[in-house]
Amino acid sequence: MADLHEIVAWADEWLSLRTIADYPNALNGLQIENSGSVRKIACAVDCSTGALEAAAQSGADLLIVHHGIFWSGLKPISGSLARKLRMALQNNIALYSAHLPLDLHEEIGNNALLIRALGIEDSEPFFEERGSLLGRAANAEMPIAELVKRLRNAVGGEIKSFLAGPPVTRRIGLITGGAGGEIERIAREGVDTFITGEAPHWAAVAARELGVNLLLGGHYATETFGIKGLAQKLAEKFRLEWEFVDLPTGL
């Protein structure tokens, strides 16, 4: 058993939570408090009723998520929000959320873990967002067919590929989640192959115009890496069990 506030203080500092700017509704950090003790950690990409139910069934009393309970903004405590709060409070589940600080963390961040899963060890931070370098980029020559195969294996499912760039990559950029709309900025940074989770329709058209390979691994699938990395790190640090709640959205 571990103290909730010791876990939170350690995670806040390790993730540099207070120094990394984020979207207002991210509300990074402890979002719901429990009685103060933690025996088991559950983690999920999103705070949903299903994630809280699974955490309760597994005996977890701390749920760590990438998208927190207030992601949709300020609204009355009714409907699904009331249901989720009731589920957390009745089952003594604390909720901790980390968004951009988890995306860009150099050890267990979504971008760092995914690019390493592609077999690329030497990468660097790139693409400024809200004062931080959010993604990872690498000078890597690889047949695009091989990169597509590696991405499919890394995310464990089908991907979408728009191959308008070189058949052998030179500069790969990666930003997990929904960064496809940034393809024009990405191209200006010298990237010829861009990997992200999802993109708007027009980004596929822009990829052809820009001569950039665009690979979409799924918003959900590309953001499972960091949350599992954080839960494992905390479990090892505080000698706790942990479990991943897998609730894919299909996007």
Coordinates of C-alpha atoms in Angstrom, one line a residue:
M1 CA 0.0 0.0 0.0
A2 CA 1.2 3.5 -0.8
D3 CA 0.2 7.0 0.0
L4 CA -1.8 8.7 -2.7
H5 CA -0.3 12.1 -2.2
E6 CA 3.3 10.8 -2.3
I7 CA 2.5 9.2 -5.6
V8 CA 1.0 12.4 -6.9
A9 CA 3.8 14.6 -5.8
W10 CA 6.4 12.2 -7.3
A11 CA 4.5 12.0 -10.6
D12 CA 3.9 15.8 -10.8
E13 CA 7.6 16.4 -10.4
W14 CA 8.8 13.6 -12.7
L15 CA 6.5 14.7 -15.5
S16 CA 7.3 18.5 -14.9
L17 CA 3.5 18.9 -14.7
R18 CA 3.7 22.5 -13.4
T19 CA 6.0 23.8 -16.0
I20 CA 4.5 22.4 -19.2
A21 CA 1.6 24.4 -20.6
D22 CA -1.4 22.5 -21.8
Y23 CA -5.0 22.9 -23.0
P24 CA -7.2 24.4 -20.2
N25 CA -9.5 21.4 -19.9
A26 CA -6.6 19.0 -19.5
L27 CA -6.4 19.9 -15.8
N28 CA -3.2 17.8 -15.4
G29 CA -2.6 16.1 -12.1
L30 CA -4.9 14.8 -9.4
Q31 CA -8.5 15.3 -10.5
I32 CA -10.3 13.1 -8.0
E33 CA -9.1 12.3 -4.5
N34 CA -9.7 9.0 -2.7
S35 CA -9.3 8.1 1.0
G36 CA -5.5 8.5 0.6
S37 CA -4.2 5.0 0.1
V38 CA -3.4 3.1 -3.1
R39 CA -3.0 -0.7 -3.4
K40 CA -3.3 -1.1 -7.2
I41 CA -3.1 1.2 -10.2
A42 CA -5.2 1.0 -13.3
C43 CA -4.5 3.0 -16.4
A44 CA -6.6 3.9 -19.5
V45 CA -6.3 6.4 -22.4
D46 CA -9.7 8.1 -21.5
C47 CA -11.6 8.6 -18.3
S48 CA -14.9 6.9 -19.2
T49 CA -17.6 5.0 -17.3
G50 CA -16.2 1.8 -18.7
A51 CA -12.6 2.6 -17.5
L52 CA -13.9 3.4 -14.0
E53 CA -16.0 0.2 -13.9
A54 CA -13.0 -1.9 -15.0
A55 CA -10.8 -0.2 -12.5
A56 CA -13.3 -0.9 -9.7
Q57 CA -13.7 -4.6 -10.8
S58 CA -9.9 -5.1 -10.8
G59 CA -9.6 -3.7 -7.3
A60 CA -7.7 -0.6 -8.4
D61 CA -8.0 2.6 -6.3
L62 CA -6.0 4.8 -8.6
L63 CA -6.9 5.3 -12.2
I64 CA -4.3 7.1 -14.4
V65 CA -5.6 8.5 -17.8
H66 CA -4.3 10.6 -20.7
H67 CA -7.7 12.4 -21.2
G68 CA -9.2 13.4 -17.9
I69 CA -12.8 13.7 -16.7
F70 CA -13.0 17.4 -17.5
W71 CA -11.8 17.1 -21.1
S72 CA -15.1 18.2 -22.6
G73 CA -15.2 21.4 -20.6
L74 CA -17.3 23.1 -17.9
K75 CA -20.8 21.6 -17.7
P76 CA -23.4 20.6 -15.1
I77 CA -22.8 17.6 -13.0
S78 CA -25.4 15.4 -14.6
G79 CA -25.7 12.6 -17.0
S80 CA -22.4 10.9 -17.9
L81 CA -20.3 13.3 -15.7
A82 CA -22.4 12.6 -12.7
R83 CA -22.2 8.8 -13.4
K84 CA -18.4 8.9 -13.6
L85 CA -18.0 10.9 -10.5
R86 CA -20.4 8.6 -8.6
M87 CA -18.5 5.6 -9.9
A88 CA -15.2 7.0 -8.7
L89 CA -16.4 8.2 -5.3
Q90 CA -18.4 5.0 -4.5
N91 CA -15.5 2.8 -5.3
N92 CA -12.8 5.0 -3.6
I93 CA -11.0 5.5 -6.9
A94 CA -8.6 8.4 -7.2
L95 CA -8.1 9.9 -10.7
Y96 CA -4.8 11.3 -12.1
S97 CA -4.5 12.8 -15.6
A98 CA -1.5 13.7 -17.7
H99 CA -1.9 15.0 -21.2
L100 CA 0.9 17.0 -23.0
P101 CA 3.5 16.3 -20.2
L102 CA 2.9 12.6 -21.0
D103 CA 3.1 13.0 -24.8
L104 CA 6.5 14.7 -24.7
H105 CA 8.3 12.9 -21.8
E106 CA 11.6 11.7 -23.1
E107 CA 11.6 8.4 -21.2
I108 CA 8.0 7.2 -21.1
G109 CA 6.2 9.7 -23.3
N110 CA 3.9 8.5 -26.1
N111 CA 6.2 9.9 -28.8
A112 CA 9.4 8.6 -27.4
L113 CA 8.0 5.1 -26.8
L114 CA 6.4 4.8 -30.2
I115 CA 9.4 6.0 -32.2
R116 CA 11.5 3.4 -30.3
A117 CA 8.9 0.7 -31.0
L118 CA 9.6 1.5 -34.7
G119 CA 13.3 0.6 -34.1
I120 CA 14.5 4.2 -34.2
E121 CA 16.7 4.8 -31.2
D122 CA 18.3 8.1 -32.1
S123 CA 15.6 10.8 -32.2
E124 CA 15.2 14.4 -31.0
P125 CA 12.4 16.6 -29.8
F126 CA 10.7 18.7 -32.5
F127 CA 7.5 20.7 -33.3
E128 CA 6.7 23.4 -30.8
E129 CA 3.3 23.5 -29.2
R130 CA 2.4 25.8 -26.3
G131 CA 6.0 26.5 -25.6
S132 CA 7.2 22.8 -25.6
L133 CA 8.7 20.5 -28.2
L134 CA 5.9 18.0 -28.5
G135 CA 7.0 15.3 -31.0
R136 CA 10.1 13.3 -32.0
A137 CA 12.0 13.5 -35.3
A138 CA 14.8 11.4 -36.7
N139 CA 17.1 11.3 -39.7
A140 CA 16.5 7.7 -40.8
E141 CA 16.7 6.1 -44.2
M142 CA 14.1 3.3 -44.4
P143 CA 12.0 1.9 -47.2
I144 CA 8.5 3.3 -46.6
A145 CA 7.0 -0.2 -46.9
E146 CA 9.2 -1.3 -44.0
L147 CA 8.1 1.7 -41.9
V148 CA 4.5 1.0 -42.6
K149 CA 5.0 -2.6 -41.5
R150 CA 6.7 -1.6 -38.3
L151 CA 4.0 0.9 -37.4
R152 CA 1.3 -1.7 -38.0
N153 CA 3.1 -4.0 -35.6
A154 CA 3.8 -1.3 -33.0
V155 CA 0.1 -0.3 -32.7
G156 CA -1.2 -3.8 -33.1
G157 CA -3.7 -3.1 -35.9
E158 CA -4.3 -1.7 -39.3
I159 CA -3.1 1.8 -40.2
K160 CA -3.9 4.3 -43.0
S161 CA -1.1 5.3 -45.3
F162 CA -0.9 8.1 -47.9
L163 CA 2.3 7.5 -49.7
A164 CA 3.0 10.8 -51.5
G165 CA 6.6 11.2 -50.3
P166 CA 9.9 9.4 -51.1
P167 CA 10.0 5.6 -51.3
V168 CA 13.0 5.7 -48.9
T169 CA 12.5 8.0 -45.9
R170 CA 15.1 10.6 -45.0
R171 CA 13.5 12.7 -42.2
I172 CA 10.7 11.1 -40.1
G173 CA 8.5 13.1 -37.8
L174 CA 6.2 11.6 -35.2
I175 CA 3.4 13.2 -33.1
T176 CA 0.9 10.8 -31.5
G177 CA -2.8 11.6 -31.2
G178 CA -4.6 13.9 -33.6
A179 CA -1.9 16.0 -35.2
G180 CA -2.7 15.4 -38.8
G181 CA -3.9 18.9 -39.3
E182 CA -0.4 20.2 -38.7
I183 CA 1.0 18.5 -41.9
E184 CA 1.9 21.8 -43.5
R185 CA 3.9 23.0 -40.5
I186 CA 5.5 19.6 -40.3
A187 CA 6.6 19.7 -44.0
R188 CA 8.1 23.2 -43.4
E189 CA 10.4 21.5 -40.8
G190 CA 11.9 19.3 -43.4
V191 CA 10.0 16.1 -42.6
D192 CA 9.2 13.9 -45.6
T193 CA 7.4 11.2 -43.6
F194 CA 4.9 12.1 -40.9
I195 CA 3.4 9.6 -38.4
T196 CA 0.5 10.6 -36.3
G197 CA -2.8 9.1 -35.0
E198 CA -5.5 10.7 -37.1
A199 CA -6.0 13.5 -39.6
P200 CA -8.8 15.5 -41.2
H201 CA -9.7 14.7 -44.8
W202 CA -7.9 17.6 -46.3
A203 CA -4.6 16.5 -44.7
A204 CA -4.5 13.5 -47.1
V205 CA -4.9 16.0 -50.0
A206 CA -2.2 18.2 -48.6
A207 CA 0.2 15.3 -48.3
R208 CA 0.0 14.8 -52.0
E209 CA 0.6 18.5 -52.7
L210 CA 3.5 18.6 -50.3
G211 CA 5.1 15.3 -51.4
V212 CA 5.0 13.9 -47.8
N213 CA 4.2 10.4 -46.7
L214 CA 1.4 10.5 -44.1
L215 CA 0.9 7.5 -41.8
L216 CA -2.0 7.3 -39.4
G217 CA -1.8 4.7 -36.7
G218 CA -5.0 5.7 -34.9
H219 CA -5.5 8.4 -32.2
Y220 CA -6.2 5.8 -29.5
A221 CA -3.6 3.3 -30.5
T222 CA -0.8 5.8 -30.6
E223 CA -1.6 7.1 -27.2
T224 CA -1.6 3.8 -25.3
F225 CA 2.2 3.8 -24.9
G226 CA 2.7 6.6 -22.4
I227 CA -0.1 5.8 -20.0
K228 CA 1.2 2.2 -19.7
G229 CA 4.7 3.5 -19.3
L230 CA 3.7 5.8 -16.5
A231 CA 1.6 3.2 -14.7
Q232 CA 4.5 0.7 -14.8
K233 CA 7.0 3.3 -13.6
L234 CA 4.8 4.2 -10.6
A235 CA 4.1 0.6 -9.8
E236 CA 7.8 -0.2 -9.7
K237 CA 8.6 3.0 -7.7
F238 CA 5.9 2.4 -5.1
R239 CA 5.8 -1.5 -5.3
L240 CA 2.2 -1.7 -6.5
E241 CA 0.3 -3.8 -9.0
W242 CA -0.9 -2.2 -12.2
E243 CA -3.3 -3.0 -15.0
F244 CA -4.1 -1.5 -18.4
V245 CA -7.8 -1.0 -19.3
D246 CA -8.0 -1.4 -23.0
L247 CA -11.1 0.4 -24.4
P248 CA -10.3 1.3 -28.1
T249 CA -12.5 3.9 -29.8
G250 CA -11.8 2.8 -33.4
L251 CA -10.3 6.2 -34.2

